Amino acid sequence: MDDLKLGIMGSGQLGWMMIQEGRKLPVKFGVMDSGEKGSAAAICDFYMGPNDYRKFVDECDFVTYEFENVRKDGLEYADEQDKLRPGLLPVNLKKDRSLEKNYFVSGGFPTAPFTVAETTSEARRSCRDFGKSVIKYTSGGYDGKGQIYVRNEDDIEKVEIHGKCIVEELIDFDCEISVIGSRDSSGKIVMHTPSFNYNQSGILAYNYAPFPNRKAMEITSRLLSRLEYVGVIGVEFFLKGDHVMINEFAPRVHNTGHHTLSGSSISQFEQHVRTVLDLPVPDANLIRPSGIVNIIGRGLDSDLLNRLLSNSGTRVYWYGKNDARRKRKMGHVNLLAETVDELREKISSTMELVYPDGLENYL
Amino acid sequence: MDDLKLGIMGSGQLGWMMIQEGRKLPVKFGVMDSGEKGSAAAICDFYMGPNDYRKFVDECDFVTYEFENVRKDGLEYADEQDKLRPGLLPVNLKKDRSLEKNYFVSGGFPTAPFTVAETTSEARRSCRDFGKSVIKYTSGGYDGKGQIYVRNEDDIEKVEIHGKCIVEELIDFDCEISVIGSRDSSGKIVMHTPSFNYNQSGILAYNYAPFPNRKAMEITSRLLSRLEYVGVIGVEFFLKGDHVMINEFAPRVHNTGHHTLSGSSISQFEQHVRTVLDLPVPDANLIRPSGIVNIIGRGLDSDLLNRLLSNSGTRVYWYGKNDARRKRKMGHVNLLAETVDELREKISSTMELVYPDGLENYL
């Protein structure tokens, strides 16, 4: 057989890991990017700029994206050619948080209560109704950027919005978890065990699996089917007692699924590559408790690298970015352990190694 | 820190997997080859031809080889610059089987009885002394190429040699096993659990771990120390009852260590990359019974690929070679199971899938 050709729109670390994990298969990888060339561009088999989107799509058997804000013309052309996976609907829902939220509501998926506000007075009124709330612009912003937390009357008086927003009741949730799952073109769904996620200032600091939750898996399965999705999805949930609320989904491989790079029978990256190319994914089993610590806003020195790699079963993924700005994800560390307790201890000591001055100084 | 730079001499599938497994680290990979560009050349960060060996070595922090028959001038220059790992001695011992055998004898390592023969009459005499024997030219030949089996007087009369040979007593051994281990520049040794290897016509068809054997591990450890080796070695042994005989070593990552790509806390490839770059390798643990089936002398069609990938925990490594000649290793399949018995069953059904007409028709 000839090699399959997969086109990836976007060239960041998610595409970089997709190529690394998919390269063992008879697949050639193309990358198309509209801005600065990222990590994936350096290791792909062919690269094209955004103006060549027709040529790029024509060259590939299937096209996927590793970033939601890729150029619309390329996505639409790939969709017209029946090559875009997971498709236009999931990425379009992510262009406007109110579309995503309303999609959840119309499908009967449990979410935190919210309203849509277009003016400051509408926003303030909703904040008063909810008591405590978080305001998010409907477009732009990820990793917690552009979110306003409103906890009291003083905060409400300071609220000023400049564009369409979601005002969401601020749930004092117990924790955040996520599910990484895939659906193939025949409708078969394969899910990893949920993970526990620890975020700070809206950015994932660490996570680990297993953290079983049947309701979250059922919701993910139903969402994949309703979207007629093909590929890997990441779905975030808030837990409050027995209550499971969907927070948002990412129409792609997801930072909370990096733990599948070790300890799982298949990584989310290979799972995505296989699924979008119509290759089988029989199942996704956790073999050993597995977690990650993100390396954010700092470089790597050889002392840190040596200390990290001295820990049994540890892998370091360094994305090769030059500029270690605050809040920027520079790499991550995969950790394995025999028990969840041992894994939590490893995560805690790794956090101390990576953030000797406290995580808040890197965000 | 700046990226480390590792130079690989040779560009076959072993280098290809070294790059795939090492790419997560802050390492750039160079490849130098003297002939046809192989799989590794297509995915490296920089490539040079053999005449540029000085530039290549100067560019790299360390240089290793993934193939014994690389050009001598490059190896020697890298060694002069104190950059060659695992060094000149191991590769020089592999240039002449009699040197390797005598090195084993002088170090007190148990081997099958052998003599060195330079003429046909010497060879025939040794064959008579041993009863059953195998004749191997001292240089050239791997994967069982160029070996003559001598089992009776008729065979002895047909023996004609054209150059220096080893005549070795043909041991009716119970099985072949191997050990993958590494030694770092401080002398620390890390070994994987031994594997059981099944060869046909001198080519590895499948293998699996665990197949524990303390003596083989002790011999490997002693050999690594005696060679003052830095990097990963593969050592093959014959077992006959309680008796453990060393057959040969490969001064590099080894086909019998591919099972470490899944099921182990670290793959032999990442272990080699880390070790030669002076990065830590704390240990090498088998997490789950793990094995491979080699894909030899045949192409891949989408039906076979689909069947292979439908098996839980399976990974397919396809080396991207064009010409599926008999005896040529084209790829391999990694298999995982919860028990060794289940693994053996998976190996057996995978052998049937890959070789529907029997393995002998592909060798």
XYZ file of C-alpha atoms in Angstrom:
726
model
C 0.000 0.000 0.000
C 1.051 3.615 -0.527
C 1.656 5.694 2.557
C -1.425 7.489 3.821
C -1.170 11.272 3.936
C -2.521 13.227 6.865
C -2.624 17.016 6.784
C -2.476 18.899 10.067
C -3.645 22.520 10.233
C -1.669 24.303 12.916
C 1.919 23.549 13.864
C 2.108 23.602 17.674
C 3.080 20.922 20.156
C -0.156 18.979 19.637
C 0.710 18.458 15.974
C 4.315 17.738 16.977
C 3.174 14.883 19.231
C 0.672 13.650 16.613
C 3.568 13.255 14.177
C 5.840 11.643 16.768
C 3.201 9.117 17.734
C 1.910 8.487 14.221
C 5.268 8.170 12.499
C 5.587 4.454 13.239
C 2.646 3.858 10.884
C 2.798 4.043 7.069
C 1.690 7.688 7.159
C 3.245 10.875 5.815
C 2.449 14.084 7.654
C 1.824 17.497 6.134
C 1.620 20.700 8.168
C -0.047 23.955 7.160
C 0.234 27.021 9.296
C -0.758 30.629 8.966
C 1.692 32.267 11.322
C 5.006 31.511 12.904
C 6.161 27.948 12.222
C 5.763 25.870 15.383
C 7.265 22.614 16.645
C 5.339 20.412 14.191
C 6.645 22.274 11.128
C 10.213 21.203 11.963
C 9.493 17.477 11.860
C 6.766 17.061 9.224
C 7.184 15.439 5.821
C 5.838 18.444 3.919
C 4.942 21.992 4.893
C 2.779 24.578 3.140
C 1.733 28.119 3.919
C -1.930 29.144 4.217
C -2.233 30.410 0.661
C -1.579 26.903 -0.631
C -4.547 25.465 1.214
C -6.107 23.940 -1.923
C -2.873 22.209 -2.888
C -2.426 21.084 0.718
C -5.896 19.569 0.972
C -5.628 17.961 -2.484
C -2.321 16.374 -1.473
C -3.754 14.755 1.676
C -6.086 11.795 2.229
C -7.541 13.510 5.288
C -7.039 16.841 7.014
C -7.314 17.568 10.720
C -6.557 20.532 12.990
C -4.602 20.814 16.196
C -5.700 24.393 16.953
C -9.142 25.967 16.654
C -8.093 29.269 15.119
C -6.880 28.042 11.756
C -7.964 29.798 8.582
C -11.578 29.341 7.627
C -10.955 29.004 3.885
C -8.698 25.990 4.385
C -11.147 24.310 6.758
C -14.058 24.934 4.416
C -12.224 23.681 1.358
C -11.173 20.505 3.211
C -14.775 20.019 4.308
C -16.061 20.451 0.741
C -13.602 17.760 -0.354
C -14.986 15.473 2.389
C -11.549 15.323 3.982
C -11.988 17.390 7.163
C -12.017 15.433 10.410
C -13.459 15.972 13.002
C -15.437 18.304 10.685
C -16.652 21.898 10.559
C -19.388 21.767 13.221
C -17.088 21.136 16.214
C -14.649 23.880 15.244
C -17.469 26.321 14.456
C -19.044 25.738 17.859
C -15.718 26.758 19.393
C -15.701 30.094 17.567
C -18.375 31.427 19.926
C -18.812 30.156 23.489
C -22.519 30.944 23.326
C -22.937 28.536 20.406
C -21.119 25.804 22.360
C -23.183 26.467 25.496
C -26.462 26.513 23.586
C -25.456 23.302 21.826
C -25.040 21.700 25.257
C -28.404 23.009 26.425
C -30.252 21.930 23.285
C -28.774 18.451 23.599
C -29.789 18.154 27.255
C -26.179 18.129 28.509
C -25.865 19.392 32.106
C -23.898 22.668 32.345
C -23.405 25.391 34.924
C -26.245 27.975 34.705
C -25.362 30.861 32.347
C -26.746 33.787 30.391
C -25.488 35.626 27.331
C -24.829 39.358 27.824
C -24.112 41.922 25.140
C -23.935 45.038 27.310
C -22.366 45.942 30.653
C -25.774 46.409 32.288
C -26.958 42.993 31.119
C -23.749 41.468 32.440
C -24.068 43.181 35.840
C -27.707 42.088 36.144
C -26.740 38.453 35.528
C -23.891 38.714 38.011
C -26.378 39.920 40.662
C -28.756 37.058 39.826
C -26.018 34.428 40.188
C -24.332 35.867 43.268
C -20.904 34.590 42.231
C -20.071 34.347 38.572
C -17.408 34.254 35.905
C -17.609 36.324 32.732
C -16.039 34.972 29.545
C -15.966 36.648 26.164
C -17.693 34.451 23.631
C -14.710 34.440 21.295
C -10.949 34.403 21.841
C -9.184 33.413 25.018
C -7.905 30.057 26.137
C -5.848 28.865 29.092
C -7.917 31.171 31.313
C -7.104 34.319 29.358
C -9.856 36.982 29.295
C -11.941 35.576 32.161
C -13.354 37.908 34.832
C -14.257 36.506 38.239
C -17.100 38.317 40.067
C -17.571 37.428 43.711
C -19.227 40.449 45.369
C -20.939 43.800 44.837
C -17.571 45.586 44.483
C -16.579 43.230 41.681
C -19.969 43.759 40.009
C -19.526 47.517 39.970
C -16.173 47.120 38.267
C -17.615 44.943 35.461
C -17.307 46.541 32.016
C -17.694 44.378 28.955
C -16.784 45.238 25.375
C -18.553 42.638 23.285
C -20.647 39.526 23.669
C -20.036 37.551 26.852
C -21.194 34.489 28.710
C -21.986 35.139 32.348
C -21.796 31.823 34.134
C -22.643 30.973 37.704
C -19.376 30.374 39.541
C -19.783 26.871 40.868
C -17.808 26.048 43.952
C -17.047 22.708 42.390
C -15.149 19.884 44.059
C -12.823 19.296 41.145
C -12.373 19.299 37.395
C -12.016 16.086 35.440
C -11.851 15.330 31.748
C -12.486 12.526 29.314
C -10.458 11.803 26.198
C -12.472 9.818 23.689
C -12.761 9.122 20.001
C -15.454 8.205 17.530
C -14.648 6.647 14.177
C -16.499 7.025 10.886
C -18.582 3.910 11.609
C -19.707 5.399 14.936
C -17.516 3.269 17.211
C -16.527 5.102 20.388
C -13.344 4.441 22.410
C -12.669 6.290 25.644
C -9.798 6.573 28.096
C -10.461 6.499 31.833
C -11.167 10.059 33.076
C -8.392 12.130 34.609
C -8.307 14.479 37.590
C -7.101 17.939 36.487
C -5.547 20.654 38.609
C -5.725 24.104 37.042
C -4.292 27.353 38.334
C -5.353 30.691 36.802
C -7.164 28.666 34.149
C -4.061 26.725 33.053
C -3.565 23.006 33.574
C -0.701 22.507 36.031
C -0.936 18.727 36.425
C -3.339 15.861 35.998
C -3.553 12.116 36.449
C -5.622 9.041 35.710
C -7.454 6.923 36.707
C -10.208 9.069 38.190
C -13.229 7.009 37.154
C -16.572 8.693 36.510
C -19.250 6.878 34.583
C -21.521 9.916 34.065
C -18.743 11.931 32.413
C -18.010 9.045 30.081
C -21.695 8.717 29.167
C -21.916 12.432 28.404
C -18.756 12.290 26.268
C -20.105 9.332 24.345
C -23.411 11.108 23.706
C -21.631 14.306 22.645
C -19.406 12.414 20.179
C -22.467 10.785 18.612
C -24.499 13.976 18.461
C -21.616 15.825 16.745
C -21.150 12.891 14.329
C -17.554 13.409 15.326
C -14.570 11.593 13.766
C -11.334 11.790 15.767
C -10.280 12.461 19.349
C -12.148 14.926 21.564
C -11.253 16.283 25.015
C -14.205 17.086 27.282
C -13.875 18.952 30.581
C -16.300 18.508 33.468
C -16.923 20.057 36.860
C -17.860 17.705 39.687
C -19.959 18.866 42.628
C -21.003 15.958 44.819
C -22.753 13.508 42.491
C -23.470 16.262 40.015
C -21.477 16.260 36.763
C -21.522 19.420 34.629
C -19.894 19.715 31.229
C -17.614 22.760 31.068
C -16.331 22.730 27.510
C -14.899 20.491 24.842
C -11.814 20.783 22.661
C -12.288 19.433 19.114
C -8.829 17.879 19.080
C -6.242 16.106 21.171
C -6.058 17.832 24.533
C -3.498 18.784 27.176
C -5.381 16.686 29.760
C -4.758 13.613 27.559
C -0.963 13.817 27.490
C -0.802 11.266 30.299
C -1.840 8.645 27.698
C 1.675 8.954 26.200
C 2.784 6.532 28.875
C 0.767 4.056 30.871
C -1.970 3.557 28.255
C -2.352 0.910 25.577
C -2.591 3.755 23.025
C -1.826 7.472 23.239
C -4.483 10.036 22.366
C -2.220 11.127 19.486
C -1.953 7.722 17.824
C -5.664 7.235 18.547
C -6.474 10.468 16.694
C -4.203 9.678 13.739
C -5.641 6.169 13.378
C -9.234 7.319 13.784
C -9.137 10.123 11.208
C -7.381 7.784 8.733
C -10.020 5.034 9.210
C -7.521 2.697 10.890
C -8.811 0.614 13.806
C -8.578 1.564 17.487
C -9.773 -1.506 19.391
C -9.735 0.046 22.870
C -7.827 2.412 25.166
C -6.772 0.796 28.418
C -4.888 2.308 31.293
C -2.069 -0.111 32.129
C -0.625 1.846 35.024
C -1.562 5.038 36.930
C -0.215 7.858 34.815
C 0.018 11.626 35.092
C 1.747 14.739 33.849
C 3.169 17.970 35.152
C 3.167 20.844 32.674
C 6.321 22.943 32.369
C 4.983 26.480 32.062
C 6.726 29.838 31.722
C 10.261 28.612 32.256
C 13.195 27.132 30.363
C 14.960 23.863 30.928
C 18.437 23.743 32.396
C 20.513 20.620 32.499
C 20.188 20.378 36.277
C 16.373 20.270 36.051
C 16.451 17.851 33.100
C 18.765 15.516 35.026
C 16.629 15.612 38.145
C 13.440 14.923 36.190
C 14.914 12.012 34.235
C 16.319 10.453 37.416
C 12.790 9.506 38.430
C 11.872 5.972 37.297
C 9.409 5.791 34.390
C 9.570 9.545 33.727
C 9.566 10.995 30.222
C 10.241 14.614 29.378
C 8.555 16.164 26.349
C 10.255 19.435 25.493
C 8.412 21.301 22.737
C 11.418 23.219 21.433
C 9.959 26.726 21.851
C 12.449 29.538 22.244
C 10.708 32.128 24.314
C 9.708 31.013 27.841
C 7.055 33.658 28.480
C 4.836 33.490 31.574
C 1.819 31.182 31.081
C 3.418 29.589 28.020
C 3.475 25.789 27.947
C 7.073 24.839 27.153
C 6.918 21.103 27.744
C 5.563 18.485 30.080
C 6.725 15.554 32.194
C 5.036 12.145 32.057
C 4.998 10.196 35.320
C 4.108 6.572 36.033
C 3.513 4.818 39.337
C 2.158 1.557 40.678
C -0.563 3.226 42.722
C -2.438 6.516 42.562
C -1.014 7.518 45.944
C 2.531 6.987 44.734
C 1.672 8.915 41.567
C 0.335 11.873 43.595
C 3.600 11.944 45.546
C 5.616 11.924 42.340
C 3.495 14.763 40.955
C 4.006 16.769 44.111
C 7.799 16.358 44.118
C 7.938 17.099 40.392
C 5.921 20.309 40.915
C 8.512 21.380 43.500
C 11.368 20.659 41.098
C 9.779 22.516 38.200
C 8.430 25.473 40.225
C 10.882 26.084 43.064
C 9.429 29.589 43.620
C 5.793 28.435 43.482
C 3.716 27.979 40.338
C 2.132 31.446 40.646
C 5.466 33.034 39.693
C 5.402 31.327 36.309
C 1.805 32.217 35.339
C 19.988 25.014 27.822
C 20.803 24.595 24.156
C 19.582 21.451 22.471
C 22.022 18.562 22.645
C 23.191 17.227 19.296
C 23.519 13.518 18.682
C 25.095 12.223 15.481
C 24.038 8.798 14.215
C 26.234 6.942 11.739
C 24.040 4.745 9.575
C 20.488 5.574 8.544
C 18.449 2.386 8.893
C 15.428 1.575 11.023
C 17.474 1.473 14.233
C 18.424 5.121 13.774
C 14.848 5.883 12.710
C 13.515 4.535 16.022
C 16.309 6.254 17.984
C 15.137 9.575 16.554
C 11.465 8.796 17.141
C 12.064 7.846 20.745
C 14.591 10.591 21.470
C 12.732 13.433 19.831
C 10.705 14.252 22.942
C 13.942 15.367 24.617
C 15.803 18.609 23.894
C 17.991 16.826 21.338
C 18.665 17.440 17.657
C 19.593 14.429 15.549
C 22.143 14.299 12.744
C 22.494 11.348 10.378
C 25.535 10.421 8.305
C 25.426 7.616 5.833
C 27.721 6.240 3.208
C 25.262 4.590 0.888
C 21.595 4.769 0.058
C 19.683 7.044 2.431
C 17.617 4.930 4.813
C 14.581 5.571 7.010
C 16.465 7.722 9.541
C 17.699 10.178 6.915
C 14.105 11.194 6.141
C 13.299 12.328 9.672
C 16.590 13.686 11.048
C 17.354 17.332 11.781
C 20.495 17.398 9.630
C 22.046 14.962 7.179
C 25.592 14.717 5.821
C 27.348 12.390 3.421
C 30.451 10.402 4.427
C 32.963 12.875 3.026
C 31.744 15.445 5.522
C 32.594 13.268 8.517
C 34.792 15.889 10.177
C 32.109 18.544 9.905
C 29.525 16.039 11.123
C 31.520 15.027 14.185
C 32.442 18.650 14.976
C 28.769 19.612 14.814
C 27.668 16.942 17.321
C 28.087 16.628 21.087
C 28.346 12.863 20.751
C 28.344 10.405 17.866
C 26.973 6.865 17.882
C 26.373 4.176 15.251
C 23.354 2.064 14.460
C 25.174 -0.254 12.067
C 28.606 -1.873 12.380
C 29.802 -1.322 8.819
C 30.083 2.448 8.831
C 33.190 4.113 7.459
C 36.296 3.734 9.538
C 37.574 7.277 9.024
C 34.421 8.769 10.546
C 34.498 6.406 13.521
C 38.180 7.089 14.130
C 37.813 10.842 13.891
C 34.849 10.762 16.320
C 36.920 8.634 18.679
C 39.886 11.044 18.490
C 37.511 13.847 19.423
C 36.317 11.810 22.435
C 32.796 11.801 21.043
C 32.322 8.203 19.910
C 29.960 6.112 22.011
C 30.015 3.132 22.614
C 33.576 3.556 21.286
C 35.955 1.923 18.821
C 36.692 -1.336 20.640
C 33.160 -2.805 20.426
C 32.781 -2.014 16.729
C 36.296 -3.274 15.942
C 35.595 -6.577 17.676
C 32.616 -6.973 15.324
C 34.765 -6.575 12.222
C 36.146 -10.099 12.732
C 34.235 -12.861 14.504
C 37.506 -14.426 15.666
C 38.378 -11.231 17.562
C 34.967 -11.238 19.232
C 35.231 -14.949 20.108
C 38.763 -14.580 21.459
C 37.656 -11.558 23.475
C 34.991 -13.766 25.085
C 37.522 -16.524 25.794
C 40.134 -14.170 27.243
C 37.509 -12.629 29.516
C 36.317 -16.021 30.736
C 32.896 -15.718 29.117
C 31.322 -19.118 28.336
C 30.899 -19.720 24.586
C 30.250 -22.703 22.357
C 33.529 -24.512 21.501
C 35.114 -23.169 18.293
C 38.283 -23.051 16.223
C 39.535 -20.613 13.629
C 40.171 -22.098 10.172
C 41.947 -20.453 7.270
C 41.890 -23.336 4.769
C 39.323 -25.898 3.660
C 41.314 -28.774 5.131
C 41.533 -27.013 8.523
C 37.810 -26.363 8.408
C 36.975 -29.972 7.549
C 39.225 -31.262 10.318
C 37.441 -29.100 12.892
C 34.069 -30.209 11.562
C 35.113 -33.838 12.097
C 36.307 -33.036 15.623
C 33.038 -31.378 16.546
C 30.704 -33.876 14.886
C 28.068 -31.252 14.145
C 29.176 -27.684 13.485
C 28.420 -24.345 11.892
C 30.970 -22.460 9.794
C 30.840 -18.653 9.768
C 33.144 -16.334 7.853
C 34.932 -14.056 10.290
C 33.791 -10.909 8.500
C 30.594 -9.910 6.724
C 27.243 -11.613 7.058
C 24.411 -10.939 9.462
C 20.866 -12.257 9.834
C 22.224 -15.745 9.171
C 23.750 -14.860 5.814
C 26.902 -16.807 4.914
C 26.564 -19.553 7.526
C 27.187 -23.187 6.572
C 25.651 -25.960 8.660
C 27.603 -29.201 8.768
C 25.804 -32.206 10.225
C 27.407 -35.356 8.690
C 30.268 -36.703 6.588
C 28.502 -35.766 3.327
C 28.226 -32.156 4.502
C 31.910 -32.183 5.532
C 33.002 -33.300 2.070
C 31.066 -30.418 0.526
C 32.788 -27.814 2.745
C 34.892 -25.303 0.786
C 35.924 -22.066 2.445
C 37.365 -18.994 0.798
C 38.847 -16.994 3.641
C 39.104 -17.022 7.410
C 36.268 -18.800 9.212
C 35.094 -19.740 12.647
C 34.116 -23.387 12.958
C 31.815 -23.664 15.923
C 30.352 -26.760 17.531
C 26.665 -26.871 16.640
C 25.009 -26.922 20.032
C 21.610 -28.526 20.172
C 20.534 -25.696 22.444
C 17.158 -25.427 24.138
C 16.600 -21.835 23.093
C 18.148 -18.465 22.364
C 17.635 -15.518 24.676
C 19.090 -12.038 24.781
C 19.733 -9.220 27.184
C 19.438 -5.515 26.379
C 21.499 -3.436 28.767
C 23.327 -0.159 29.032
C 26.325 1.254 30.843
C 26.792 4.976 31.351
C 30.021 6.948 31.517
C 30.084 6.647 35.300
C 29.865 2.846 35.037
C 26.214 2.487 36.054
C 24.540 -0.499 34.394
C 20.801 -0.775 33.627
C 19.355 -3.944 32.121
C 16.003 -5.051 30.771
C 14.611 -8.463 31.638
C 15.891 -11.048 29.108
C 13.741 -12.040 26.159
C 13.076 -15.386 24.493
C 13.995 -15.195 20.783
C 12.752 -17.375 17.963
C 14.989 -17.326 14.883
C 14.465 -19.028 11.577
C 17.303 -19.298 9.052
C 19.284 -17.008 11.345
C 16.692 -14.208 11.302
C 14.640 -13.148 14.310
C 10.995 -13.996 13.612
C 9.530 -13.082 17.013
C 10.541 -12.617 20.612
C 9.065 -11.765 23.977
C 9.873 -10.812 27.551
C 9.973 -11.629 30.406
C 12.171 -14.712 30.159
C 14.274 -14.270 33.306
C 17.831 -15.580 33.439
C 20.214 -14.306 36.093
C 23.375 -15.789 34.557
C 22.807 -14.049 31.223
C 22.317 -10.748 33.033
C 25.517 -11.247 35.038
C 27.487 -11.987 31.866
C 26.035 -8.912 30.136
C 26.938 -6.755 33.089
C 30.497 -8.092 33.147
C 30.872 -7.628 29.384
C 29.651 -4.015 29.571
C 32.207 -3.266 32.286
C 35.076 -5.035 30.560
C 34.390 -3.124 27.313
C 34.123 0.156 29.276
C 31.031 0.497 27.145
C 28.810 3.610 27.011
C 25.375 3.060 25.483
C 22.984 0.165 24.849
C 24.264 -3.306 23.954
C 22.350 -6.386 22.791
C 23.826 -9.739 23.870
C 22.607 -13.096 22.539
C 22.871 -16.323 24.506
C 22.228 -20.008 23.930
C 20.654 -21.961 26.781
C 21.238 -25.681 27.210
C 19.858 -26.935 30.517
C 21.457 -24.735 33.171
C 24.309 -23.872 30.863
C 24.388 -20.318 29.449
C 26.684 -19.610 26.483
C 27.248 -16.202 24.978
C 26.702 -16.281 21.212
C 27.489 -12.732 20.137
C 26.868 -9.111 20.995
C 25.680 -6.174 18.918
C 27.332 -2.856 19.861
C 24.082 -0.940 19.453
C 20.328 -1.132 19.943
C 19.148 -4.521 18.808
C 16.202 -6.161 17.058
C 15.572 -8.344 20.131
C 15.017 -5.148 22.161
C 12.181 -3.716 20.072
C 9.670 -5.152 22.538
C 10.783 -2.396 24.960
C 8.931 0.105 22.747
C 5.804 -0.902 24.606
C 5.444 -2.509 27.979
C 8.683 -1.135 29.453
C 9.332 1.946 31.555
C 11.865 3.035 28.910
C 12.567 1.819 25.382
C 16.062 0.655 24.418
C 16.162 3.581 21.974
C 15.500 6.307 24.532
C 17.836 4.449 26.911
C 20.613 4.590 24.305
C 20.028 8.254 23.464
C 20.002 9.247 27.132
C 23.034 7.142 28.004
C 25.297 8.384 25.224
C 24.287 11.998 26.015
C 25.059 11.557 29.742
C 21.393 11.894 30.709
C 20.138 9.655 33.519
C 18.470 6.263 33.064
C 17.283 5.264 36.547
C 16.103 1.749 35.637
C 14.351 -0.320 32.966
C 11.282 -2.130 34.232
C 8.952 -4.402 32.365
C 5.431 -3.197 33.106
C 3.595 -5.812 31.094
C 4.572 -8.918 29.085
C 5.655 -7.597 25.730
C 6.755 -9.075 22.428
C 7.230 -8.455 18.737
C 6.700 -10.152 15.428
C 9.042 -9.052 12.649
C 7.562 -8.326 9.231
C 10.107 -9.821 6.826
C 10.186 -10.046 3.044
C 6.703 -8.726 2.397
C 4.818 -5.484 1.920
C 1.918 -4.148 3.903
C -1.566 -4.037 2.448
C -4.425 -2.244 4.090
C -6.166 -5.506 4.966
C -3.125 -6.721 6.936
C -2.627 -3.323 8.577
C -6.269 -3.268 9.667
C -6.139 -6.773 11.081
C -2.948 -6.072 13.004
C -4.207 -2.822 14.492
C -7.490 -4.447 15.534
C -5.614 -6.324 18.249
C -5.687 -4.453 21.584
C -2.383 -2.851 22.597
C -0.760 -3.532 19.216
C 1.557 -1.059 17.534
C 2.836 -1.336 13.986
C 6.268 0.055 13.111
C 6.617 0.278 9.359
C 10.135 1.288 8.339
C 9.168 2.845 5.012
C 11.434 0.717 2.802
C 10.362 0.308 -0.807
C 11.661 -3.026 -1.875
C 10.260 -6.032 0.024
C 12.998 -8.520 -0.806
C 13.110 -11.935 0.848
C 14.822 -11.846 4.282
C 14.522 -8.059 4.446
C 13.060 -6.644 7.669
C 10.303 -4.267 6.554
C 8.703 -3.506 9.904
C 7.585 -5.096 13.142
C 4.516 -5.430 15.323
C 4.584 -4.755 19.077
C 2.233 -6.867 21.178
C 1.197 -6.538 24.820
C -0.675 -8.978 27.035
C -1.544 -9.485 30.677
C 0.204 -12.854 30.879
C 2.985 -14.587 28.979
C 0.559 -17.301 27.846
C -1.783 -14.716 26.370
C 1.209 -13.017 24.739
C 2.354 -16.295 23.137
C -1.134 -16.756 21.702
C -1.099 -13.238 20.292
C 2.328 -13.864 18.742
C 1.102 -17.070 17.187
C -2.004 -15.504 15.638
C 0.044 -12.520 14.447
C 2.570 -14.864 12.779
C -0.344 -16.459 10.912
C -1.631 -13.081 9.793
C 1.774 -11.855 8.614
C 2.925 -15.134 7.022
C -0.178 -16.863 5.651
C 1.989 -19.124 3.455
C 4.451 -19.978 6.231
C 7.484 -17.931 7.265
C 9.869 -19.998 5.127
C 8.365 -18.482 1.996
C 9.469 -15.003 3.048
C 13.088 -15.851 3.948
